[in-house]
Coordinates of C-alpha atoms in Angstrom, one line a residue:
M23 CA 14.0 -16.4 17.1
I24 CA 17.1 -15.8 15.0
D25 CA 15.7 -17.9 12.1
S26 CA 12.5 -15.9 12.0
F27 CA 14.3 -12.5 12.2
Q28 CA 16.7 -13.6 9.5
Y29 CA 13.8 -14.7 7.2
G30 CA 12.2 -11.3 7.8
L31 CA 15.4 -9.5 6.7
S32 CA 15.7 -11.7 3.6
Q33 CA 12.3 -10.4 2.5
L34 CA 13.1 -6.7 2.6
A35 CA 12.6 -6.3 -1.1
L36 CA 9.1 -7.7 -0.8
L37 CA 8.5 -5.6 2.3
V38 CA 9.3 -2.4 0.4
F39 CA 7.0 -3.5 -2.5
T40 CA 4.0 -4.5 -0.3
T41 CA 4.4 -1.4 1.8
L42 CA 4.7 1.2 -1.0
S43 CA 2.9 -0.1 -4.0
P44 CA -0.6 -1.1 -2.6
S45 CA -0.7 2.2 -0.6
A46 CA 0.2 4.1 -3.7
A47 CA -2.4 2.3 -5.7
C48 CA -5.1 3.1 -3.1
A49 CA -4.0 6.8 -3.2
F50 CA -4.3 6.7 -7.0
V51 CA -7.9 5.5 -6.6
I52 CA -8.8 8.1 -4.1
V53 CA -7.4 11.0 -6.0
G54 CA -8.6 9.7 -9.3
A55 CA -12.1 9.4 -7.9
T56 CA -11.8 13.0 -6.7
V57 CA -10.7 14.2 -10.1
V58 CA -13.7 12.6 -11.8
L59 CA -16.3 13.6 -9.2
S60 CA -15.1 17.1 -8.3
K61 CA -17.1 20.1 -9.3
R62 CA -14.1 22.3 -9.7
D63 CA -13.2 23.8 -13.1
E64 CA -11.6 21.6 -15.7
G65 CA -8.2 23.3 -15.4
E66 CA -8.0 22.5 -11.7
R67 CA -9.1 18.9 -12.2
V68 CA -6.4 18.4 -14.9
R69 CA -3.8 19.9 -12.7
L70 CA -4.7 17.5 -9.9
A71 CA -4.7 14.6 -12.5
R72 CA -1.1 15.6 -13.4
F73 CA 0.0 15.2 -9.7
L74 CA -1.1 11.6 -9.9
I75 CA 2.6 11.2 -10.8
I76 CA 3.3 11.2 -7.1
P77 CA 1.5 7.8 -6.2
T78 CA 2.5 6.4 -9.6
A79 CA 6.2 7.1 -8.9
I80 CA 5.9 5.6 -5.4
S81 CA 4.3 2.5 -6.8
L82 CA 7.1 2.2 -9.4
V83 CA 9.7 2.5 -6.7
G84 CA 8.1 -0.5 -4.9
L85 CA 7.9 -2.5 -8.1
I86 CA 11.5 -1.8 -9.1
V87 CA 12.8 -2.8 -5.7
S88 CA 10.7 -6.0 -5.8
T89 CA 12.6 -7.2 -8.9
S90 CA 15.7 -7.8 -6.7
H91 CA 13.8 -10.5 -4.9
L92 CA 13.8 -12.5 -8.2
G93 CA 17.6 -12.5 -8.4
K94 CA 17.7 -10.1 -11.4
P95 CA 15.1 -8.0 -13.1
S96 CA 15.1 -10.2 -16.3
N97 CA 13.6 -13.0 -14.2
S98 CA 10.4 -11.0 -14.1
L99 CA 9.7 -12.2 -17.7
F100 CA 9.8 -15.8 -16.6
V101 CA 7.5 -15.1 -13.6
L102 CA 4.9 -13.7 -16.1
T103 CA 4.7 -17.0 -17.9
G104 CA 2.7 -18.3 -14.9
I105 CA -0.2 -15.9 -15.2
G106 CA -3.5 -17.6 -14.2
R107 CA -2.0 -20.5 -12.3
S108 CA 0.6 -18.9 -10.0
P109 CA -0.4 -16.3 -7.3
L110 CA 3.1 -14.7 -7.7
S111 CA 2.7 -14.4 -11.4
N112 CA -0.7 -12.8 -11.0
E113 CA 0.7 -10.4 -8.4
V114 CA 3.5 -9.3 -10.7
A115 CA 1.3 -9.0 -13.7
A116 CA -1.2 -6.9 -11.9
A117 CA 1.5 -4.6 -10.5
V118 CA 3.0 -4.2 -14.0
V119 CA -0.4 -3.5 -15.6
F120 CA -1.3 -0.9 -13.0
A121 CA 2.1 0.8 -13.1
G122 CA 2.1 0.9 -16.9
M123 CA -1.4 2.3 -17.1
A124 CA -0.8 4.8 -14.4
W125 CA 2.4 6.0 -16.0
L126 CA 0.7 6.4 -19.4
F127 CA -2.1 8.3 -17.8
C128 CA 0.3 10.8 -16.2
M129 CA 1.9 11.3 -19.6
L130 CA -1.4 11.8 -21.3
S131 CA -2.3 14.5 -18.6
F132 CA 0.3 16.8 -20.2
T133 CA -1.0 16.5 -23.7
R134 CA -3.9 18.2 -25.5
S135 CA -6.0 15.1 -25.1
A136 CA -6.3 15.8 -21.3
A137 CA -9.8 16.5 -20.1
K138 CA -11.5 14.8 -23.1
G139 CA -13.9 11.9 -22.6
P140 CA -11.4 9.1 -23.4
F141 CA -8.9 10.7 -21.0
W142 CA -11.3 10.3 -18.1
A143 CA -12.4 6.9 -19.2
F144 CA -8.8 5.8 -19.2
L145 CA -8.4 7.2 -15.6
G146 CA -11.4 5.0 -14.6
F147 CA -9.8 1.9 -16.1
T148 CA -6.5 2.6 -14.3
C149 CA -8.3 2.9 -11.0
V150 CA -9.8 -0.6 -11.6
A151 CA -6.3 -1.9 -12.3
A152 CA -5.1 -0.3 -9.1
V153 CA -7.8 -2.2 -7.1
A154 CA -6.9 -5.4 -8.9
H155 CA -3.2 -4.8 -8.1
I156 CA -4.0 -4.6 -4.3
W157 CA -6.2 -7.7 -4.5
F158 CA -3.7 -9.9 -6.2
T159 CA -0.9 -8.6 -4.0
A160 CA -2.8 -9.6 -0.9
S161 CA -3.9 -12.9 -2.4
A162 CA -0.4 -14.0 -3.2
Y163 CA 0.6 -14.5 0.5
K164 CA -2.4 -16.7 1.5
I165 CA -0.3 -20.0 1.1
V166 CA -1.7 -23.3 2.3
T167 CA 1.6 -24.6 3.6
I168 CA 2.4 -21.6 5.7
V169 CA 0.1 -22.0 8.8
T170 CA 0.6 -18.4 10.0
W171 CA -0.3 -16.9 6.6
Y172 CA -3.1 -19.1 5.5
T173 CA -5.7 -17.2 7.5
P174 CA -8.4 -14.5 6.6
Y175 CA -6.1 -12.1 8.4
T176 CA -3.5 -12.0 5.6
L177 CA -5.9 -10.6 3.0
A178 CA -7.7 -8.2 5.4
N179 CA -4.4 -6.8 6.8
Q180 CA -3.0 -6.0 3.3
F181 CA -6.1 -4.2 2.3
L182 CA -6.4 -2.3 5.6
Q183 CA -2.7 -1.2 5.4
A184 CA -3.1 -0.2 1.8
I185 CA -6.1 2.0 2.8
A186 CA -4.2 3.5 5.7
G187 CA -1.2 4.4 3.6
G188 CA -3.3 5.4 0.7
C189 CA -5.3 8.0 2.6
L190 CA -2.1 9.7 3.8
L191 CA -0.5 9.6 0.3
A192 CA -3.8 11.0 -1.2
I193 CA -3.6 14.0 1.2
L194 CA 0.1 14.5 0.2
T195 CA -1.0 14.4 -3.5
F196 CA -3.8 16.9 -2.9
V197 CA -1.6 19.3 -0.9
S198 CA 1.2 19.1 -3.6
A199 CA -1.4 20.0 -6.3
G200 CA -2.5 23.0 -4.4
W201 CA -5.8 21.4 -3.3
R202 CA -5.4 22.5 0.3
K203 CA -8.8 24.0 1.1
E204 CA -10.4 20.5 1.4
K205 CA -10.6 20.4 5.2
R206 CA -13.7 18.1 5.2
L207 CA -12.2 15.7 2.8
F208 CA -8.9 15.5 4.6
V209 CA -10.6 14.9 7.9
A210 CA -12.6 12.1 6.4
L211 CA -9.6 10.5 4.9
L212 CA -7.8 10.7 8.2
V213 CA -10.7 9.1 10.0
V214 CA -10.7 6.3 7.5
A215 CA -6.9 5.9 7.8
L216 CA -7.3 5.8 11.7
V217 CA -10.1 3.2 11.5
A218 CA -7.9 1.1 9.1
V219 CA -4.9 1.3 11.4
L220 CA -6.9 0.3 14.4
A221 CA -8.6 -2.6 12.6
S222 CA -5.3 -3.9 11.3
A223 CA -3.9 -3.7 14.8
A224 CA -6.9 -5.6 16.2
I225 CA -6.5 -8.3 13.6
Q226 CA -2.8 -8.7 14.6
F227 CA -3.7 -8.8 18.2
V228 CA -6.2 -11.6 17.5
L229 CA -3.5 -13.4 15.6
M230 CA -1.2 -13.0 18.6
G231 CA -3.9 -14.9 20.7
Q232 CA -3.8 -17.7 18.3
M233 CA 0.0 -18.1 17.9
E234 CA 0.1 -20.8 20.6
T235 CA -2.0 -23.1 18.4
L236 CA -0.3 -22.2 15.1
A237 CA 2.7 -24.5 14.9
S238 CA 5.0 -26.5 12.7
A239 CA 6.3 -30.0 13.6
L240 CA 8.9 -28.4 15.9
V241 CA 7.7 -25.1 17.2
T242 CA 4.7 -22.9 17.9
A243 CA 4.4 -19.5 16.2
A244 CA 4.6 -17.9 19.7
E245 CA 8.0 -19.5 20.3
Y246 CA 9.2 -18.8 16.7
V247 CA 8.4 -15.0 16.8
P248 CA 8.4 -14.0 20.5
Y249 CA 9.0 -10.3 19.5
Y250 CA 5.9 -10.1 17.3
P251 CA 3.9 -8.2 19.9
M252 CA 6.6 -5.5 20.1
L253 CA 6.5 -5.1 16.3
V254 CA 2.7 -4.7 16.4
G255 CA 3.0 -2.1 19.1
V256 CA 5.7 -0.1 17.2
S257 CA 3.7 -0.2 14.1
L258 CA 0.5 0.9 15.8
A259 CA 2.4 3.8 17.5
L260 CA 4.0 5.1 14.3
C261 CA 0.7 4.9 12.3
V262 CA -1.4 6.6 15.0
L263 CA 1.3 9.3 15.3
A264 CA 1.2 9.9 11.6
V265 CA -2.6 10.5 11.6
A266 CA -2.4 12.7 14.7
I267 CA 0.2 15.0 13.2
E268 CA -1.6 15.4 10.0
L269 CA -5.0 15.9 11.8
V270 CA -3.5 18.7 13.9
S271 CA -2.1 20.3 10.7
V272 CA -5.5 20.1 9.0
L273 CA -7.5 21.4 12.0
K274 CA -5.1 24.2 13.0
Q275 CA -4.2 25.6 9.6
P276 CA -6.5 26.5 6.7
L277 CA -3.8 25.3 4.4
P278 CA -2.0 22.1 5.5
G279 CA 1.8 22.4 4.9
L280 CA 3.6 20.2 2.4
P281 CA 6.4 19.2 5.0
C282 CA 3.8 18.0 7.4
A283 CA 2.0 16.0 4.6
I284 CA 5.4 14.4 3.7
G285 CA 6.4 13.7 7.3
S286 CA 3.0 12.1 8.1
S287 CA 3.2 9.9 5.0
V288 CA 6.7 8.8 5.8
L289 CA 5.6 7.9 9.4
M290 CA 2.7 5.9 8.1
L291 CA 4.7 4.0 5.6
A292 CA 7.3 3.3 8.3
G293 CA 4.6 2.0 10.5
I294 CA 3.2 -0.3 7.8
A295 CA 6.7 -1.4 7.0
V296 CA 7.3 -2.6 10.5
A297 CA 3.9 -4.5 10.4
R298 CA 5.0 -6.1 7.1
F299 CA 8.4 -7.1 8.6
G300 CA 6.4 -8.8 11.4
F301 CA 4.3 -10.5 8.9
Y302 CA 7.3 -11.9 7.0
C303 CA 9.0 -13.0 10.3
T304 CA 5.9 -15.2 11.0
H305 CA 6.7 -17.4 8.1
L306 CA 6.2 -20.8 9.6
T307 CA 5.6 -23.8 7.4
A308 CA 3.4 -26.7 8.4
G309 CA 6.2 -29.2 8.1
I310 CA 9.8 -28.9 9.4

C-alpha cells in the first residue's frame, strides 16, 4: 500500500500535465468549433477567439510542470529525438506542437489578420493538433509491461476525462468572453460532461472488479491499491458536484457568473486529478 501511494506521489508532475493539458485541448476544440460555426457577427467571433488564451494558458501550465518529471526542462530536447518510436516522445511532441500553434493563434487574434480566411484555417489546424495531443497523451500510458495500464480502459478514461474537463473549461471561456446568453449550448456541454464523468467512473468500477485477477509475481492489484475504490468515489463526487453547481447557475440565472464558472472548473479538474492519482497508484508491473 505504501509503495503504490509513494509511486502516485512521485508522478505528481505527470498528474498535473494529464489533468490540465488534455482538458484544455478539448476546451480549445469546443470553443474553436463554436467560433467557426457561430452565426454571430465577425467582431464577436474574433473576441471569443482571443479568449482561447484561457485554455491555451492552462495547457501551457500543464506542459511546463511536466518538464520537471524529466529532471530538468532541457531534457525535453532529448525526449524529442525518439519521435515515431517512443510513445513518450510522441506525447511530448504532440503537446509542444499544440501549445505552440495555440499560442501563435492567440497572438494572431490580436492582429489585423484576424477574421481573414487563413486565420480561420489556422484555427482548424490547431484544433486538429489539439485532438492529436489528447490521443498521443492517452496512448503513452498503454504499456505492455504494466498489467493494470495495458487495458482498453486507459485510453478511454483519458479521453472521457479530457471531455469532462474540457466542457467545463469551455463554459469558463465563453463566460469570460461575454458569451453568457448561450443557455442551450451550456446545458448541452454540461450533459456531455456528466455523461463523460459517469462513463469514466463506470470504467473504473469495472477495473475494480478485475483487480483480483490483475497481478504481478508478488501481489494482486487489489492488494497493492486497496484504497482505489475510495479515490474513485471522491473523484466521482467532485466531478458530479462541479456539473451540478454549474447547471444550477445556468438554469437559474440568464447570465452565468464568472466566479461560478471558475469554481466549477476547479472542482472538475480536482476530481480528474484524484482519478489520475488513482491511475498512477495502480502502476503494477508484470514482473517483480
